[in-house]
mmCIF file of N, CA and C in Angstrom:
data_model
loop_
_atom_site.group_PDB
_atom_site.id
_atom_site.type_symbol
_atom_site.label_atom_id
_atom_site.label_comp_id
_atom_site.label_asym_id
_atom_site.label_seq_id
_atom_site.Cartn_x
_atom_site.Cartn_y
_atom_site.Cartn_z
ATOM 1 N N UNK A 1 0.853 -1.175 0.000
ATOM 2 C CA UNK A 1 0.000 0.000 0.000
ATOM 3 C C UNK A 1 0.894 1.232 0.000
ATOM 4 N N UNK A 2 0.772 2.058 -1.001
ATOM 5 C CA UNK A 2 1.592 3.278 -1.032
ATOM 6 C C UNK A 2 1.240 4.208 0.129
ATOM 7 N N UNK A 3 2.257 4.663 0.833
ATOM 8 C CA UNK A 3 2.068 5.570 1.960
ATOM 9 C C UNK A 3 2.668 6.924 1.648
ATOM 10 N N UNK A 4 2.080 7.960 2.246
ATOM 11 C CA UNK A 4 2.598 9.306 2.096
ATOM 12 C C UNK A 4 2.500 10.017 3.436
ATOM 13 N N UNK A 5 3.588 10.599 3.858
ATOM 14 C CA UNK A 5 3.604 11.365 5.106
ATOM 15 C C UNK A 5 2.888 12.696 4.850
ATOM 16 N N UNK A 6 1.981 13.100 5.758
ATOM 17 C CA UNK A 6 1.272 14.370 5.569
ATOM 18 C C UNK A 6 2.226 15.564 5.525
ATOM 19 N N UNK A 7 1.818 16.602 4.791
ATOM 20 C CA UNK A 7 2.629 17.817 4.703
ATOM 21 C C UNK A 7 2.888 18.420 6.078
ATOM 22 N N UNK A 8 1.896 18.357 6.958
ATOM 23 C CA UNK A 8 2.030 18.922 8.295
ATOM 24 C C UNK A 8 3.115 18.272 9.125
ATOM 25 N N UNK A 9 3.541 17.073 8.698
ATOM 26 C CA UNK A 9 4.621 16.379 9.401
ATOM 27 C C UNK A 9 5.909 16.384 8.592
ATOM 28 N N UNK A 10 5.958 17.258 7.583
ATOM 29 C CA UNK A 10 7.175 17.399 6.799
ATOM 30 C C UNK A 10 7.254 16.510 5.577
ATOM 31 N N UNK A 11 6.189 15.782 5.285
ATOM 32 C CA UNK A 11 6.181 14.904 4.120
ATOM 33 C C UNK A 11 5.596 15.580 2.898
ATOM 34 N N UNK A 12 5.491 14.830 1.801
ATOM 35 C CA UNK A 12 4.983 15.399 0.560
ATOM 36 C C UNK A 12 3.458 15.503 0.504
ATOM 37 N N UNK A 13 2.740 14.813 1.405
ATOM 38 C CA UNK A 13 1.276 14.799 1.311
ATOM 39 C C UNK A 13 0.861 14.027 0.074
ATOM 40 N N UNK A 14 -0.252 14.379 -0.482
ATOM 41 C CA UNK A 14 -0.699 13.744 -1.715
ATOM 42 C C UNK A 14 -1.836 12.767 -1.498
ATOM 43 N N UNK A 15 -2.163 12.040 -2.556
ATOM 44 C CA UNK A 15 -3.338 11.169 -2.562
ATOM 45 C C UNK A 15 -3.105 9.821 -1.889
ATOM 46 N N UNK A 16 -1.877 9.456 -1.608
ATOM 47 C CA UNK A 16 -1.607 8.155 -0.985
ATOM 48 C C UNK A 16 -2.098 8.145 0.459
ATOM 49 N N UNK A 17 -2.333 6.965 0.969
ATOM 50 C CA UNK A 17 -2.746 6.791 2.358
ATOM 51 C C UNK A 17 -1.613 7.212 3.282
ATOM 52 N N UNK A 18 -1.978 7.837 4.406
ATOM 53 C CA UNK A 18 -0.926 8.164 5.368
ATOM 54 C C UNK A 18 -1.072 7.253 6.589
ATOM 55 N N UNK A 19 -0.023 7.112 7.367
ATOM 56 C CA UNK A 19 -0.053 6.197 8.507
ATOM 57 C C UNK A 19 -1.168 6.503 9.504
ATOM 58 N N UNK A 20 -1.508 7.774 9.669
ATOM 59 C CA UNK A 20 -2.569 8.141 10.604
ATOM 60 C C UNK A 20 -3.930 7.614 10.137
ATOM 61 N N UNK A 21 -4.151 7.590 8.829
ATOM 62 C CA UNK A 21 -5.397 7.020 8.307
ATOM 63 C C UNK A 21 -5.470 5.525 8.596
ATOM 64 N N UNK A 22 -4.359 4.845 8.459
ATOM 65 C CA UNK A 22 -4.333 3.410 8.771
ATOM 66 C C UNK A 22 -4.576 3.183 10.258
ATOM 67 N N UNK A 23 -3.987 4.029 11.089
ATOM 68 C CA UNK A 23 -4.207 3.934 12.533
ATOM 69 C C UNK A 23 -5.688 4.130 12.847
ATOM 70 N N UNK A 24 -6.316 5.129 12.219
ATOM 71 C CA UNK A 24 -7.740 5.402 12.452
ATOM 72 C C UNK A 24 -8.597 4.204 12.049
ATOM 73 N N UNK A 25 -8.303 3.616 10.908
ATOM 74 C CA UNK A 25 -9.074 2.456 10.443
ATOM 75 C C UNK A 25 -8.918 1.284 11.401
ATOM 76 N N UNK A 26 -7.693 1.023 11.830
ATOM 77 C CA UNK A 26 -7.449 -0.074 12.761
ATOM 78 C C UNK A 26 -8.097 0.171 14.110
ATOM 79 N N UNK A 27 -8.020 1.392 14.600
ATOM 80 C CA UNK A 27 -8.608 1.738 15.901
ATOM 81 C C UNK A 27 -10.120 1.555 15.854
ATOM 82 N N UNK A 28 -10.749 2.047 14.781
ATOM 83 C CA UNK A 28 -12.203 1.915 14.640
ATOM 84 C C UNK A 28 -12.611 0.445 14.560
ATOM 85 N N UNK A 29 -11.871 -0.342 13.811
ATOM 86 C CA UNK A 29 -12.191 -1.769 13.672
ATOM 87 C C UNK A 29 -12.033 -2.493 15.003
ATOM 88 N N UNK A 30 -10.977 -2.183 15.745
ATOM 89 C CA UNK A 30 -10.774 -2.813 17.052
ATOM 90 C C UNK A 30 -11.868 -2.412 18.036
ATOM 91 N N UNK A 31 -12.276 -1.146 17.994
ATOM 92 C CA UNK A 31 -13.339 -0.707 18.894
ATOM 93 C C UNK A 31 -14.647 -1.410 18.546
ATOM 94 N N UNK A 32 -14.923 -1.566 17.260
ATOM 95 C CA UNK A 32 -16.135 -2.277 16.837
ATOM 96 C C UNK A 32 -16.113 -3.719 17.338
ATOM 97 N N UNK A 33 -14.948 -4.350 17.313
ATOM 98 C CA UNK A 33 -14.817 -5.708 17.846
ATOM 99 C C UNK A 33 -15.072 -5.733 19.355
ATOM 100 N N UNK A 34 -14.554 -4.743 20.077
ATOM 101 C CA UNK A 34 -14.786 -4.662 21.515
ATOM 102 C C UNK A 34 -16.272 -4.444 21.802
ATOM 103 N N UNK A 35 -16.916 -3.654 20.974
ATOM 104 C CA UNK A 35 -18.350 -3.411 21.113
ATOM 105 C C UNK A 35 -19.138 -4.706 20.928
ATOM 106 N N UNK A 36 -18.789 -5.475 19.921
ATOM 107 C CA UNK A 36 -19.454 -6.762 19.683
ATOM 108 C C UNK A 36 -19.206 -7.724 20.842
ATOM 109 N N UNK A 37 -17.999 -7.709 21.393
ATOM 110 C CA UNK A 37 -17.664 -8.560 22.530
ATOM 111 C C UNK A 37 -18.539 -8.226 23.744
ATOM 112 N N UNK A 38 -18.639 -6.934 24.057
ATOM 113 C CA UNK A 38 -19.435 -6.488 25.202
ATOM 114 C C UNK A 38 -20.913 -6.832 24.978
ATOM 115 N N UNK A 39 -21.402 -6.602 23.779
ATOM 116 C CA UNK A 39 -22.802 -6.925 23.479
ATOM 117 C C UNK A 39 -23.045 -8.420 23.602
ATOM 118 N N UNK A 40 -22.103 -9.223 23.132
ATOM 119 C CA UNK A 40 -22.225 -10.675 23.215
ATOM 120 C C UNK A 40 -22.318 -11.161 24.649
ATOM 121 N N UNK A 41 -21.594 -10.506 25.560
ATOM 122 C CA UNK A 41 -21.664 -10.867 26.981
ATOM 123 C C UNK A 41 -23.072 -10.650 27.541
ATOM 124 N N UNK A 42 -23.825 -9.773 26.878
ATOM 125 C CA UNK A 42 -25.206 -9.481 27.299
ATOM 126 C C UNK A 42 -26.231 -10.200 26.416
ATOM 127 N N UNK A 43 -25.744 -11.114 25.606
ATOM 128 C CA UNK A 43 -26.597 -11.870 24.678
ATOM 129 C C UNK A 43 -27.288 -10.955 23.671
ATOM 130 N N UNK A 44 -26.631 -9.842 23.314
ATOM 131 C CA UNK A 44 -27.138 -8.947 22.275
ATOM 132 C C UNK A 44 -26.331 -9.172 21.008
ATOM 133 N N UNK A 45 -27.013 -9.351 19.901
ATOM 134 C CA UNK A 45 -26.323 -9.448 18.624
ATOM 135 C C UNK A 45 -26.555 -8.142 17.875
ATOM 136 N N UNK A 46 -25.492 -7.375 17.707
ATOM 137 C CA UNK A 46 -25.607 -6.082 17.052
ATOM 138 C C UNK A 46 -25.408 -6.222 15.553
ATOM 139 N N UNK A 47 -26.246 -5.548 14.799
ATOM 140 C CA UNK A 47 -26.063 -5.453 13.350
ATOM 141 C C UNK A 47 -26.230 -3.987 12.974
ATOM 142 N N UNK A 48 -25.560 -3.581 11.963
ATOM 143 C CA UNK A 48 -25.701 -2.200 11.512
ATOM 144 C C UNK A 48 -24.918 -1.179 12.307
ATOM 145 N N UNK A 49 -24.001 -1.636 13.158
ATOM 146 C CA UNK A 49 -23.188 -0.669 13.904
ATOM 147 C C UNK A 49 -22.151 -0.051 12.976
ATOM 148 N N UNK A 50 -21.741 1.148 13.330
ATOM 149 C CA UNK A 50 -20.617 1.753 12.619
ATOM 150 C C UNK A 50 -19.770 2.522 13.629
ATOM 151 N N UNK A 51 -18.477 2.476 13.395
ATOM 152 C CA UNK A 51 -17.530 3.201 14.235
ATOM 153 C C UNK A 51 -16.600 3.965 13.304
ATOM 154 N N UNK A 52 -16.552 5.274 13.484
ATOM 155 C CA UNK A 52 -15.661 6.117 12.681
ATOM 156 C C UNK A 52 -14.665 6.777 13.627
ATOM 157 N N UNK A 53 -13.404 6.666 13.313
ATOM 158 C CA UNK A 53 -12.355 7.278 14.131
ATOM 159 C C UNK A 53 -11.738 8.444 13.374
ATOM 160 N N UNK A 54 -11.642 9.568 14.059
ATOM 161 C CA UNK A 54 -10.944 10.725 13.524
ATOM 162 C C UNK A 54 -9.680 10.900 14.352
ATOM 163 N N UNK A 55 -8.546 10.846 13.695
ATOM 164 C CA UNK A 55 -7.256 10.924 14.380
ATOM 165 C C UNK A 55 -6.612 12.278 14.099
ATOM 166 N N UNK A 56 -6.116 12.883 15.162
ATOM 167 C CA UNK A 56 -5.360 14.124 15.018
ATOM 168 C C UNK A 56 -3.969 13.871 15.572
ATOM 169 N N UNK A 57 -3.018 14.561 15.008
ATOM 170 C CA UNK A 57 -1.640 14.455 15.474
ATOM 171 C C UNK A 57 -1.096 15.866 15.619
ATOM 172 N N UNK A 58 -0.335 16.058 16.672
ATOM 173 C CA UNK A 58 0.233 17.375 16.898
ATOM 174 C C UNK A 58 1.415 17.300 17.827
ATOM 175 N N UNK A 59 2.106 18.415 17.982
ATOM 176 C CA UNK A 59 3.293 18.440 18.841
ATOM 177 C C UNK A 59 2.929 18.182 20.299
ATOM 178 N N UNK A 60 3.837 17.559 20.984
ATOM 179 C CA UNK A 60 3.667 17.223 22.398
ATOM 180 C C UNK A 60 4.643 18.054 23.208
ATOM 181 N N UNK A 61 4.212 18.487 24.389
ATOM 182 C CA UNK A 61 5.138 19.195 25.280
ATOM 183 C C UNK A 61 6.350 18.316 25.521
ATOM 184 N N UNK A 62 7.513 18.874 25.424
ATOM 185 C CA UNK A 62 8.738 18.113 25.644
ATOM 186 C C UNK A 62 9.272 17.477 24.368
ATOM 187 N N UNK A 63 8.609 17.715 23.243
ATOM 188 C CA UNK A 63 9.075 17.188 21.965
ATOM 189 C C UNK A 63 8.275 15.995 21.487
ATOM 190 N N UNK A 64 8.412 15.699 20.255
ATOM 191 C CA UNK A 64 7.692 14.583 19.651
ATOM 192 C C UNK A 64 6.269 14.951 19.298
ATOM 193 N N UNK A 65 5.478 13.945 19.015
ATOM 194 C CA UNK A 65 4.099 14.141 18.602
ATOM 195 C C UNK A 65 3.175 13.274 19.436
ATOM 196 N N UNK A 66 1.932 13.681 19.522
ATOM 197 C CA UNK A 66 0.911 12.915 20.236
ATOM 198 C C UNK A 66 -0.285 12.713 19.307
ATOM 199 N N UNK A 67 -0.931 11.573 19.455
ATOM 200 C CA UNK A 67 -2.152 11.282 18.706
ATOM 201 C C UNK A 67 -3.358 11.462 19.613
ATOM 202 N N UNK A 68 -4.442 11.930 19.031
ATOM 203 C CA UNK A 68 -5.719 11.912 19.741
ATOM 204 C C UNK A 68 -6.732 11.273 18.800
ATOM 205 N N UNK A 69 -7.711 10.596 19.385
ATOM 206 C CA UNK A 69 -8.713 9.886 18.592
ATOM 207 C C UNK A 69 -10.094 10.268 19.094
ATOM 208 N N UNK A 70 -10.961 10.629 18.157
ATOM 209 C CA UNK A 70 -12.362 10.876 18.462
ATOM 210 C C UNK A 70 -13.170 9.813 17.741
ATOM 211 N N UNK A 71 -14.022 9.100 18.483
ATOM 212 C CA UNK A 71 -14.848 8.053 17.892
ATOM 213 C C UNK A 71 -16.277 8.546 17.712
ATOM 214 N N UNK A 72 -16.869 8.214 16.587
ATOM 215 C CA UNK A 72 -18.299 8.422 16.345
ATOM 216 C C UNK A 72 -18.893 7.027 16.181
ATOM 217 N N UNK A 73 -19.731 6.634 17.137
ATOM 218 C CA UNK A 73 -20.271 5.275 17.176
ATOM 219 C C UNK A 73 -21.778 5.335 16.947
ATOM 220 N N UNK A 74 -22.259 4.493 16.057
ATOM 221 C CA UNK A 74 -23.694 4.385 15.804
ATOM 222 C C UNK A 74 -24.129 2.946 16.060
ATOM 223 N N UNK A 75 -25.131 2.799 16.928
ATOM 224 C CA UNK A 75 -25.720 1.489 17.220
ATOM 225 C C UNK A 75 -27.233 1.664 17.078
ATOM 226 N N UNK A 76 -27.743 1.588 15.860
ATOM 227 C CA UNK A 76 -29.134 1.968 15.616
ATOM 228 C C UNK A 76 -30.187 1.033 16.200
ATOM 229 N N UNK A 77 -29.846 -0.197 16.514
ATOM 230 C CA UNK A 77 -30.882 -1.150 16.901
ATOM 231 C C UNK A 77 -31.148 -1.245 18.397
ATOM 232 N N UNK A 78 -30.514 -0.400 19.210
ATOM 233 C CA UNK A 78 -30.766 -0.423 20.653
ATOM 234 C C UNK A 78 -31.074 0.991 21.136
ATOM 235 N N UNK A 79 -31.773 1.119 22.265
ATOM 236 C CA UNK A 79 -32.045 2.451 22.823
ATOM 237 C C UNK A 79 -30.740 3.189 23.149
ATOM 238 N N UNK A 80 -30.808 4.512 23.126
ATOM 239 C CA UNK A 80 -29.610 5.340 23.330
ATOM 240 C C UNK A 80 -28.900 5.036 24.644
ATOM 241 N N UNK A 81 -29.650 4.846 25.740
ATOM 242 C CA UNK A 81 -28.994 4.594 27.028
ATOM 243 C C UNK A 81 -28.247 3.259 27.018
ATOM 244 N N UNK A 82 -28.800 2.272 26.341
ATOM 245 C CA UNK A 82 -28.123 0.974 26.220
ATOM 246 C C UNK A 82 -26.879 1.130 25.339
ATOM 247 N N UNK A 83 -27.030 1.863 24.240
ATOM 248 C CA UNK A 83 -25.885 2.097 23.343
ATOM 249 C C UNK A 83 -24.761 2.820 24.083
ATOM 250 N N UNK A 84 -25.105 3.825 24.867
ATOM 251 C CA UNK A 84 -24.096 4.585 25.628
ATOM 252 C C UNK A 84 -23.354 3.666 26.587
ATOM 253 N N UNK A 85 -24.094 2.808 27.278
ATOM 254 C CA UNK A 85 -23.464 1.877 28.217
ATOM 255 C C UNK A 85 -22.556 0.889 27.484
ATOM 256 N N UNK A 86 -23.009 0.399 26.338
ATOM 257 C CA UNK A 86 -22.184 -0.519 25.548
ATOM 258 C C UNK A 86 -20.876 0.150 25.132
ATOM 259 N N UNK A 87 -20.969 1.400 24.699
ATOM 260 C CA UNK A 87 -19.765 2.143 24.271
ATOM 261 C C UNK A 87 -18.816 2.332 25.450
ATOM 262 N N UNK A 88 -19.363 2.706 26.603
ATOM 263 C CA UNK A 88 -18.508 2.884 27.784
ATOM 264 C C UNK A 88 -17.821 1.587 28.191
ATOM 265 N N UNK A 89 -18.545 0.476 28.139
ATOM 266 C CA UNK A 89 -17.945 -0.809 28.478
ATOM 267 C C UNK A 89 -16.914 -1.238 27.429
ATOM 268 N N UNK A 90 -17.211 -0.991 26.157
ATOM 269 C CA UNK A 90 -16.261 -1.324 25.091
ATOM 270 C C UNK A 90 -14.970 -0.522 25.244
ATOM 271 N N UNK A 91 -15.094 0.714 25.693
ATOM 272 C CA UNK A 91 -13.911 1.544 25.898
ATOM 273 C C UNK A 91 -13.014 0.954 26.980
ATOM 274 N N UNK A 92 -13.607 0.332 27.983
ATOM 275 C CA UNK A 92 -12.827 -0.315 29.036
ATOM 276 C C UNK A 92 -12.133 -1.570 28.522
ATOM 277 N N UNK A 93 -12.792 -2.272 27.586
ATOM 278 C CA UNK A 93 -12.214 -3.490 27.004
ATOM 279 C C UNK A 93 -11.036 -3.093 26.150
#
């Protein structure tokens, strides 16, 4: 898979995938798996869930860079309070 370092990190940028995009995809997929695991413990079978991860990278105090991740989780087949609890438990997993 062709990779390109973002311009903001001193790379050329461009249309190729950057490592942060791969990290976001992997993080979202892992969180979705944790969500399914937690639901399974409650005998809930989830379908139609989606997890989108937005990753930001920036300078860290003391040098280097830090990543932050914001998740947008949709669980349409359960009530909001149940979905919120599932997300909180999945985050612990």
